[in-house]
mmCIF file of C-alpha atoms in Angstrom:
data_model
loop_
_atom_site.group_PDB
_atom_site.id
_atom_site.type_symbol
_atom_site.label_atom_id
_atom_site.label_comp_id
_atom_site.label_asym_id
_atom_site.label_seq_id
_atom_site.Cartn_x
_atom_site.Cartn_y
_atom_site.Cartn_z
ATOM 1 C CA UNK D 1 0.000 0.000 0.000
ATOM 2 C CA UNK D 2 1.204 3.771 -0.878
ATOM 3 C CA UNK D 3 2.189 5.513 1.944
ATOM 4 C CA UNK D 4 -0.332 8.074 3.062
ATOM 5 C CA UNK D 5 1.763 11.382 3.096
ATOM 6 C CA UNK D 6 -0.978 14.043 4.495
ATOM 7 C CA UNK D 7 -4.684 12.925 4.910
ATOM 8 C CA UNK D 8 -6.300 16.001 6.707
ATOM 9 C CA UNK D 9 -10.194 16.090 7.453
ATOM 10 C CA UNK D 10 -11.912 19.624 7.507
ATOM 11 C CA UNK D 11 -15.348 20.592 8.956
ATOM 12 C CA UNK D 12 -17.624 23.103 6.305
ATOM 13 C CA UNK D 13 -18.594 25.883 7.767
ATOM 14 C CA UNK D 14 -22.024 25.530 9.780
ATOM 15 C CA UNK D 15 -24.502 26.610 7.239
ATOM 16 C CA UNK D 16 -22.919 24.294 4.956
ATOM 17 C CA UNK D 17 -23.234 21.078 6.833
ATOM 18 C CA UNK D 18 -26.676 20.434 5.688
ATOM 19 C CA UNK D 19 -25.252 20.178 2.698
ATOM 20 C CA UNK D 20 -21.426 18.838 2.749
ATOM 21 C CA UNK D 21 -20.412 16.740 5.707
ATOM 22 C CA UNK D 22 -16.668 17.057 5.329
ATOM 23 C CA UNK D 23 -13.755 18.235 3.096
ATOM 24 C CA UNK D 24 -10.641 15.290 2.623
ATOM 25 C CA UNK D 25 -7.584 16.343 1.945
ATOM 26 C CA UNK D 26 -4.949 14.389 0.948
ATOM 27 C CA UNK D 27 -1.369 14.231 -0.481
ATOM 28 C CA UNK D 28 -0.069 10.479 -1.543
ATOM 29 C CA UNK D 29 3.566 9.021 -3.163
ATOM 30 C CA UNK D 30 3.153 6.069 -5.560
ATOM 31 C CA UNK D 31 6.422 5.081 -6.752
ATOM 32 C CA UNK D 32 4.742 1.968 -8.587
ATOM 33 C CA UNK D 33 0.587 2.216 -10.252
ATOM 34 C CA UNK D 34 -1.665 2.201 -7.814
ATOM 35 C CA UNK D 35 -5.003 0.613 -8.029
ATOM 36 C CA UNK D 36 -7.958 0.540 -6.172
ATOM 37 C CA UNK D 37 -11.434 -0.775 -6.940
ATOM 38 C CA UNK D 38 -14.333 1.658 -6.105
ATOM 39 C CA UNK D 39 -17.524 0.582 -5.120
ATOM 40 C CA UNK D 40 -20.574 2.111 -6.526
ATOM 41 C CA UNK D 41 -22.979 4.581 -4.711
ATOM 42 C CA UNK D 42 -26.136 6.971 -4.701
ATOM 43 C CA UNK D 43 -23.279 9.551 -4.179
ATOM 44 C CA UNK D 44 -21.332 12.120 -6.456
ATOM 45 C CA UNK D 45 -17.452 12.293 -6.048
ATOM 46 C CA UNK D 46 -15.767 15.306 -6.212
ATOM 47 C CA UNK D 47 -11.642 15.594 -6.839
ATOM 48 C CA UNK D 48 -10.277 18.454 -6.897
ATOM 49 C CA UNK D 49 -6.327 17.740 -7.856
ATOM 50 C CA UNK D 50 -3.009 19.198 -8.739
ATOM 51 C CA UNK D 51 -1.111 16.494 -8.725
ATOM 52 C CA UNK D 52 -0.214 13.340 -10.464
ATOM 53 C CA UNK D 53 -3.184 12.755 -12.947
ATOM 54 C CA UNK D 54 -5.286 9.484 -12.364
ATOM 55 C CA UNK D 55 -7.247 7.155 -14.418
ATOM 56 C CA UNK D 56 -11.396 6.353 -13.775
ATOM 57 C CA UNK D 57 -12.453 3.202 -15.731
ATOM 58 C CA UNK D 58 -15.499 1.156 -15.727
ATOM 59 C CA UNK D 59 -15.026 -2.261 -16.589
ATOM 60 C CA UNK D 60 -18.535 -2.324 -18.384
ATOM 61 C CA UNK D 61 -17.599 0.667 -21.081
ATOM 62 C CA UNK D 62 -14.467 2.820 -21.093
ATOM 63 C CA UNK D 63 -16.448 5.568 -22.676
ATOM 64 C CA UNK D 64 -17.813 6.021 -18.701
ATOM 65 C CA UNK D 65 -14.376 6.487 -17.513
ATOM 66 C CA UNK D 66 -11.297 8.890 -17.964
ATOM 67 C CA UNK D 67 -7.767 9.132 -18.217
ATOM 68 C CA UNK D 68 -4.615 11.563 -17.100
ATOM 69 C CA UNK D 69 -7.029 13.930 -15.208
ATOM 70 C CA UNK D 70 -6.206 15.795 -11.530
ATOM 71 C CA UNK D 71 -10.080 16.652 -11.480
ATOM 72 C CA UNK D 72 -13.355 15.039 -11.705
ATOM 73 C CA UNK D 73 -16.687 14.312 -10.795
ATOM 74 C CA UNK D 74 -18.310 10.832 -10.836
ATOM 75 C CA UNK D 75 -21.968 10.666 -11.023
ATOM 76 C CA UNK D 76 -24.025 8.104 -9.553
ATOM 77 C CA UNK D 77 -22.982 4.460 -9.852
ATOM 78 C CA UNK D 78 -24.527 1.127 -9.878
ATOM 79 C CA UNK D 79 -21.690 -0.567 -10.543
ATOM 80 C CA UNK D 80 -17.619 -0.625 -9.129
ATOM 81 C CA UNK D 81 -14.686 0.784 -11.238
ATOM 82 C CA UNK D 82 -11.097 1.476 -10.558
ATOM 83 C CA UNK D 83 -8.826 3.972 -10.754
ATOM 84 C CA UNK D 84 -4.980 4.166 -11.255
ATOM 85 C CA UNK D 85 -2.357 6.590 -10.574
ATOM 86 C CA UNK D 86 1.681 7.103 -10.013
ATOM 87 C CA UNK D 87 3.213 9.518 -8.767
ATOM 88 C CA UNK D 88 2.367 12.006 -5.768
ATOM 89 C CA UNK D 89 -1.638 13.212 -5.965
ATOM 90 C CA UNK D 90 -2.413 16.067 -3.919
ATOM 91 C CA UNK D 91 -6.342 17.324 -3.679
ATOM 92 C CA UNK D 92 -9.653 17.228 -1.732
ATOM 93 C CA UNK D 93 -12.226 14.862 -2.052
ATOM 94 C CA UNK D 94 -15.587 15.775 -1.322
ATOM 95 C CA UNK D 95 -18.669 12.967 -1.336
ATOM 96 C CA UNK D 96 -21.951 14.697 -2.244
ATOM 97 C CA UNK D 97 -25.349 13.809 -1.669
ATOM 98 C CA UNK D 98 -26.631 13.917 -5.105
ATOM 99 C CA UNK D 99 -29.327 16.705 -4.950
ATOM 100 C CA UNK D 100 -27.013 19.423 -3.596
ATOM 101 C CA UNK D 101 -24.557 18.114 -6.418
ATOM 102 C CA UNK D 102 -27.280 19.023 -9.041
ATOM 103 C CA UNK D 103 -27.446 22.368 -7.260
ATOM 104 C CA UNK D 104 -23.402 23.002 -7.383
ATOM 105 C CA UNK D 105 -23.028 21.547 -10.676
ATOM 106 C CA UNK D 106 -26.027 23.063 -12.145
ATOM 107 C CA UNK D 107 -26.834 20.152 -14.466
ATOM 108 C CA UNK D 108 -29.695 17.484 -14.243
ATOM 109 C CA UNK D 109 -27.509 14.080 -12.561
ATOM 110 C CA UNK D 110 -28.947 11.885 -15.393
ATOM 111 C CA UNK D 111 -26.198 13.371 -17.752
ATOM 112 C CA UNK D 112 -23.533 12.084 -15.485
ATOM 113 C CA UNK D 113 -24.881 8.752 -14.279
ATOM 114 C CA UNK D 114 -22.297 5.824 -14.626
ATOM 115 C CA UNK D 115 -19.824 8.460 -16.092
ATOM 116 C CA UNK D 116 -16.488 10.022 -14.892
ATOM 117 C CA UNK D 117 -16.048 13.325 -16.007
ATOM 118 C CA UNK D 118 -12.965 15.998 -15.848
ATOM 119 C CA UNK D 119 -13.988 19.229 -14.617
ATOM 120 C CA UNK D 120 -12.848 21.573 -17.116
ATOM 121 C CA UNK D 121 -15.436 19.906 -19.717
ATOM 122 C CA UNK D 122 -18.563 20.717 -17.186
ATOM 123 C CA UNK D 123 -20.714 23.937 -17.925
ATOM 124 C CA UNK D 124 -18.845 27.241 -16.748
ATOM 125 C CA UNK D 125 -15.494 26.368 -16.102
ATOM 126 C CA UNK D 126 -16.047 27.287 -12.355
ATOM 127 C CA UNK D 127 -14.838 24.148 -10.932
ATOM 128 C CA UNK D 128 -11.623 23.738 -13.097
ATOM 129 C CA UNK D 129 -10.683 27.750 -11.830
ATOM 130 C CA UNK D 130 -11.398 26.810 -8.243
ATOM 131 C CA UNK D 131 -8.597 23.822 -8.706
ATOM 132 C CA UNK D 132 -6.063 26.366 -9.829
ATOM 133 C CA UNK D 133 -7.033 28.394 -6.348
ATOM 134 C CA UNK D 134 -6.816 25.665 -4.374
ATOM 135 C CA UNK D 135 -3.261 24.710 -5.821
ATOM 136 C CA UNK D 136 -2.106 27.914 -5.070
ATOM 137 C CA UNK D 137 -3.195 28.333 -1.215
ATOM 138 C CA UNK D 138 -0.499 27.645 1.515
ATOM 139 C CA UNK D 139 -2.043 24.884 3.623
ATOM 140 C CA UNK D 140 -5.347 23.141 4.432
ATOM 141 C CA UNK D 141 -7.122 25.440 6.685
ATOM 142 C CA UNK D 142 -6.747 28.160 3.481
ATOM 143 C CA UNK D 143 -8.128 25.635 1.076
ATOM 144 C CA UNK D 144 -10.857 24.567 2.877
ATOM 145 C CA UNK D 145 -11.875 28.126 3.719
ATOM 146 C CA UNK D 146 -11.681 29.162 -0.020
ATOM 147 C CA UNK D 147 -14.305 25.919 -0.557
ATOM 148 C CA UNK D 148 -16.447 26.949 2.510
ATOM 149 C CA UNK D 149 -16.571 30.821 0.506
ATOM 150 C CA UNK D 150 -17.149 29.077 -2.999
ATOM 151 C CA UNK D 151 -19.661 26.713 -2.131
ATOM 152 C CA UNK D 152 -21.867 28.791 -0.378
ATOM 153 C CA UNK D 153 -21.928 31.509 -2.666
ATOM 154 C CA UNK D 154 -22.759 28.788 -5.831
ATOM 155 C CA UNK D 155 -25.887 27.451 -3.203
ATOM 156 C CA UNK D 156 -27.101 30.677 -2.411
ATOM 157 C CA UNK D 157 -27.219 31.638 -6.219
ATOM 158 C CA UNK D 158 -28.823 28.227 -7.436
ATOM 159 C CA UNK D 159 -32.662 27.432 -7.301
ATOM 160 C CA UNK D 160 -33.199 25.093 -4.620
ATOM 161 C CA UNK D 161 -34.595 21.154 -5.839
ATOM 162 C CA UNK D 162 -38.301 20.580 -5.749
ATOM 163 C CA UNK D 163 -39.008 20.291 -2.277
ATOM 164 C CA UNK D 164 -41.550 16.689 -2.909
ATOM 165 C CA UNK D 165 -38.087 15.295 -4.556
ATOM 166 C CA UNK D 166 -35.882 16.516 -1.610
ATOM 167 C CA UNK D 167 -38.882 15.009 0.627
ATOM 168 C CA UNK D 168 -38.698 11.719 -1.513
ATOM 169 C CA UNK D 169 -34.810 11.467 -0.680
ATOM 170 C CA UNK D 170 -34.797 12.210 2.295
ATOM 171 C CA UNK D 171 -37.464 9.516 2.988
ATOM 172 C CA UNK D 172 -35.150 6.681 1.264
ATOM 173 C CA UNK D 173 -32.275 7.781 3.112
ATOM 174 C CA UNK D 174 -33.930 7.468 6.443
ATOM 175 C CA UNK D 175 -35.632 4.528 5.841
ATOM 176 C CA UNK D 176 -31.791 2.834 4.680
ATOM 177 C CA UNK D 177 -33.198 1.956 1.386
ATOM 178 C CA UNK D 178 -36.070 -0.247 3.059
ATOM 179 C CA UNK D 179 -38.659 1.637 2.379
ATOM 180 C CA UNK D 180 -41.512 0.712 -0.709
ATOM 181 C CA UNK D 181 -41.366 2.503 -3.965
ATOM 182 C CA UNK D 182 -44.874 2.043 -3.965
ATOM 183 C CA UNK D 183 -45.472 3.843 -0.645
ATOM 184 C CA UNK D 184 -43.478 6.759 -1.290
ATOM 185 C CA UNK D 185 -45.188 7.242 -4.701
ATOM 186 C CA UNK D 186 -48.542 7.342 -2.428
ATOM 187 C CA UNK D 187 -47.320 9.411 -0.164
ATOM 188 C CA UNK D 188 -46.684 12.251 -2.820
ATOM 189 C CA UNK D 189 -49.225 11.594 -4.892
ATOM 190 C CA UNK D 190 -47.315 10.933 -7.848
ATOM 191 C CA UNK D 191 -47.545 7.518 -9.990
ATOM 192 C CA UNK D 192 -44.560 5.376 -10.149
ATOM 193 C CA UNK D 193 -43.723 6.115 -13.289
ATOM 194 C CA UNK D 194 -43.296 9.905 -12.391
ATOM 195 C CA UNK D 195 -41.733 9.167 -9.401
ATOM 196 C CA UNK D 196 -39.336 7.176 -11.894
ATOM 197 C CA UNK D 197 -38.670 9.307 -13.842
ATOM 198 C CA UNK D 198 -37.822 13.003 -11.634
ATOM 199 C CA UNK D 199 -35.545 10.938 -10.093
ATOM 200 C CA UNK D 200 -33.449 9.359 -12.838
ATOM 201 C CA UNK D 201 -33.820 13.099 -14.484
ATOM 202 C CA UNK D 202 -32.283 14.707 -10.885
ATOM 203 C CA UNK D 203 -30.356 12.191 -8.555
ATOM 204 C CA UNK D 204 -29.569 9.770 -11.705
ATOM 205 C CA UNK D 205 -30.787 6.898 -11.009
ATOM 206 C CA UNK D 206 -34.460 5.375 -10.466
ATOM 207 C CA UNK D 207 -35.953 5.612 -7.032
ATOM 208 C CA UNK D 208 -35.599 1.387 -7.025
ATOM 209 C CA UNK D 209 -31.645 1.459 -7.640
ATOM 210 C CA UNK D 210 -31.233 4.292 -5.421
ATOM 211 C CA UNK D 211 -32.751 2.100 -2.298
ATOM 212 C CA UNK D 212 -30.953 -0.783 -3.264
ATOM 213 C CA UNK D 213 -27.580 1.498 -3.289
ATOM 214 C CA UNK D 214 -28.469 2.832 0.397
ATOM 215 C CA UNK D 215 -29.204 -1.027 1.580
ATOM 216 C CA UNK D 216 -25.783 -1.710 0.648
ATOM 217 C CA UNK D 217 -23.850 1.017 1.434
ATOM 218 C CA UNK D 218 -24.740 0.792 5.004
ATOM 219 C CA UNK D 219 -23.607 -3.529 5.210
ATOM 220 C CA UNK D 220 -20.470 -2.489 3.109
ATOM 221 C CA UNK D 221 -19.766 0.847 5.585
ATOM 222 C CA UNK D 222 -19.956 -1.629 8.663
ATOM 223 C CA UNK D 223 -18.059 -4.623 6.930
ATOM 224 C CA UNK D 224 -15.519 -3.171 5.078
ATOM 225 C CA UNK D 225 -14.718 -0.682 7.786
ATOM 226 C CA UNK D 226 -14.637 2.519 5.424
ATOM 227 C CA UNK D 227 -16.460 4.922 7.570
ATOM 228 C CA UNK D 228 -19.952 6.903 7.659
ATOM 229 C CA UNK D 229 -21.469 6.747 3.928
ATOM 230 C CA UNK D 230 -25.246 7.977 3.573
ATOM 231 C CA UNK D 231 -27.679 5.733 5.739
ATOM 232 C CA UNK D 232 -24.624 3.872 7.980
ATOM 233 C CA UNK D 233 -25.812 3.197 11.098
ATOM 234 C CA UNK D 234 -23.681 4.191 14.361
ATOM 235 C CA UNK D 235 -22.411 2.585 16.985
ATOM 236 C CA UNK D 236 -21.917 -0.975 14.906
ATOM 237 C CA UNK D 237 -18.957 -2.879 15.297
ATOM 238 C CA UNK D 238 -16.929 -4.263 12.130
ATOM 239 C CA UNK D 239 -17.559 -7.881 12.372
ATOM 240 C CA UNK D 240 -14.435 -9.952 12.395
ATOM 241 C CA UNK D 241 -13.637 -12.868 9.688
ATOM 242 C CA UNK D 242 -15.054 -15.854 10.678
ATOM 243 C CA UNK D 243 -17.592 -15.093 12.746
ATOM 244 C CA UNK D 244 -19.922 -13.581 10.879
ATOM 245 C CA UNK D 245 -23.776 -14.800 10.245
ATOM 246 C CA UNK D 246 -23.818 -13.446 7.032
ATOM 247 C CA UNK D 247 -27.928 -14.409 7.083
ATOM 248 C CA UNK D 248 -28.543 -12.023 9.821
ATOM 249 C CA UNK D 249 -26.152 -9.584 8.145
ATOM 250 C CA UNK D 250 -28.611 -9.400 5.087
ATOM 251 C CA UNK D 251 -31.744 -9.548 7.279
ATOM 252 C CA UNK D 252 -29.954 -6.022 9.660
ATOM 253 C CA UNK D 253 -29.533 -4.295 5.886
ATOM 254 C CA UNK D 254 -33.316 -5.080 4.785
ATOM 255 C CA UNK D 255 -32.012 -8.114 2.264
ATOM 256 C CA UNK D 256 -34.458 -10.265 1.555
ATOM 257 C CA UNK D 257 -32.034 -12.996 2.346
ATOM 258 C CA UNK D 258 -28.184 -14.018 2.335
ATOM 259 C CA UNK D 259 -27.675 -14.380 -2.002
ATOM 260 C CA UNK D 260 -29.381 -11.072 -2.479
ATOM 261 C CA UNK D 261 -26.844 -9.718 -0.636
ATOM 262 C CA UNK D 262 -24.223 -11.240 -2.085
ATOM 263 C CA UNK D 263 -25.486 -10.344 -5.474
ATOM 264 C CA UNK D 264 -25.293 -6.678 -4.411
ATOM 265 C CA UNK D 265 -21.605 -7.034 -3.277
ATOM 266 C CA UNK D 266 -20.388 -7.949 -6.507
ATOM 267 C CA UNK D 267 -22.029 -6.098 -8.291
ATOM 268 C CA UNK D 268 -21.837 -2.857 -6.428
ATOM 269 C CA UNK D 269 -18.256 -3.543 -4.918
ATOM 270 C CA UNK D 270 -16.799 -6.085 -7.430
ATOM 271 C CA UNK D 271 -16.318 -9.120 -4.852
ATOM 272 C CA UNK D 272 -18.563 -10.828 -2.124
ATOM 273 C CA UNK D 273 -18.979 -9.832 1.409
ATOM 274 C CA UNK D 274 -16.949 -12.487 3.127
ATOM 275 C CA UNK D 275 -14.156 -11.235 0.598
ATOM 276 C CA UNK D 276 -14.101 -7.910 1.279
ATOM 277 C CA UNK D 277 -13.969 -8.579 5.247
ATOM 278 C CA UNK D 278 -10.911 -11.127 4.590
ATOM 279 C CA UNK D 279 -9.307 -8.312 2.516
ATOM 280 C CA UNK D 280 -8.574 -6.363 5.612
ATOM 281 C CA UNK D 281 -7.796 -8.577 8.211
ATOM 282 C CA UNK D 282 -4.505 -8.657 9.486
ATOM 283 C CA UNK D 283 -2.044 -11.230 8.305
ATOM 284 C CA UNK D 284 -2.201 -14.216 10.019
#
């Protein structure tokens, strides 16, 4: 594994938190390629680089990937990729909850879904100038108050989402994907196939993917031990190899039962549960 150089978490400012959890930043030496799968998510990726460039690619279609960029943004997923780099990357990661990425990117998230893209091809340019300023800050606490300024200023001047979509999102969320299609189309009146289709138009994927996504981000958060994603639960323990019940696992995460979600984990993370969990347990 690369050595970790700088990895540096920064709070938004408090109006922002509603909106943007946490800025990562992070400087890292490969002296050989370094490749890591990616699991998929009802999430949009932000990199903002100035370092060594790094490739995105989807096994299902390179046209969804990228090469040699610094600076991205990866729609919504529903299925893993990888990406590659050498050399020392420096940059902040942001993960965004995909209807206040429609608001910062100004774009519908159906024209990104399943697709990396480098930020000087997206609409204004804004993005690919605000790299430049973040190269040229001093340290962290600079950078991250030059995104806490930038941010807010792009929200305050963008439209905010239909408040029955925001509703309908924030209903999946809090239900950890569990919730019925059906019910929330009741519950706001609309038919399924409108509910359908607003959100493949605005979050970029249909409402059905989307729960499955937040089912199994919150087993992969716990079991892979990769920290709070949308919908993890608190105060769980990562299970150790071995002594896991994977049955009960699936039942916890609203699985219908054990090969459902297994077929999640490889298709959403590339490799099964128990995998994953053996992955990173100490040698020996």
């Amino acid at each position: 594994m690369a050595p970790v150089d700088e990895f540096v978490v920064g709070l938004p400012e408090v109006s922002l938190r509603p909106f943007v959890d946490r800025y990562v930043g992070y400087r890292q030496r490969a002296d050989i390629p370094l490749v890591r799968r990616e699991s998929a998510g009802v999430f949009v990726v932000l990199i903002l680089g100035w370092g060594a460039p790094l490739d995105v690619t989807d096994p299902r279609s390179a046209r969804r990937g990228v090469t040699m960029v610094d600076s991205f943004v990866a729609g919504t997923f529903d299925g893993w990729c990888t990406t590659r780099t050498v050399g020392v990357g420096e940059g902040v990661e942001l993960l965004l909850a995909p209807l206040t990425a429609r608001r910062l990117l100004g774009l519908p998230l159906s024209e990104l879904t399943n697709r990396a893209v480098d930020v000087g091809q997206l609409p204004g340019r804004w993005l690919h100038r605000l790299r430049g300023r973040l190269a040229e800050m001093p340290g962290w606490p600079e950078r991250f108050a030059l995104l806490d300024r930038v941010l807010a200023a792009r929200l305050a001047a963008s439209p905010p989402v239909d408040a029955r979509l925001d509703w309908a999102w924030r209903w999946l969320v809090s239900s950890g994907g569990q919730g019925s299609v059906g019910v929330l189309a009741d519950e706001l009146g609309w038919s399924r196939r409108h509910l359908a289709s607003r959100f493949r138009e605005e979050v970029g994927l249909p409402p059905k993917m989307a729960a499955r996504l937040l089912r199994f981000q919150r087993a992969y958060a716990v079991l892979t031990d990769v920290g709070p994603t949308a919908g993890a639960p608190d105060g769980v323990d990562q299970p150790e190899v071995g002594a896991v019940d994977w049955a009960t696992v699936a039942t916890r995460y609203g699985y219908y039962d054990q090969s459902h979600l297994i077929r999640d984990f490889r298709q959403f993370a590339g490799a099964t549960p128990a995998a994953l969990l053996a992955a990173r347990a100490p040698a020996g």
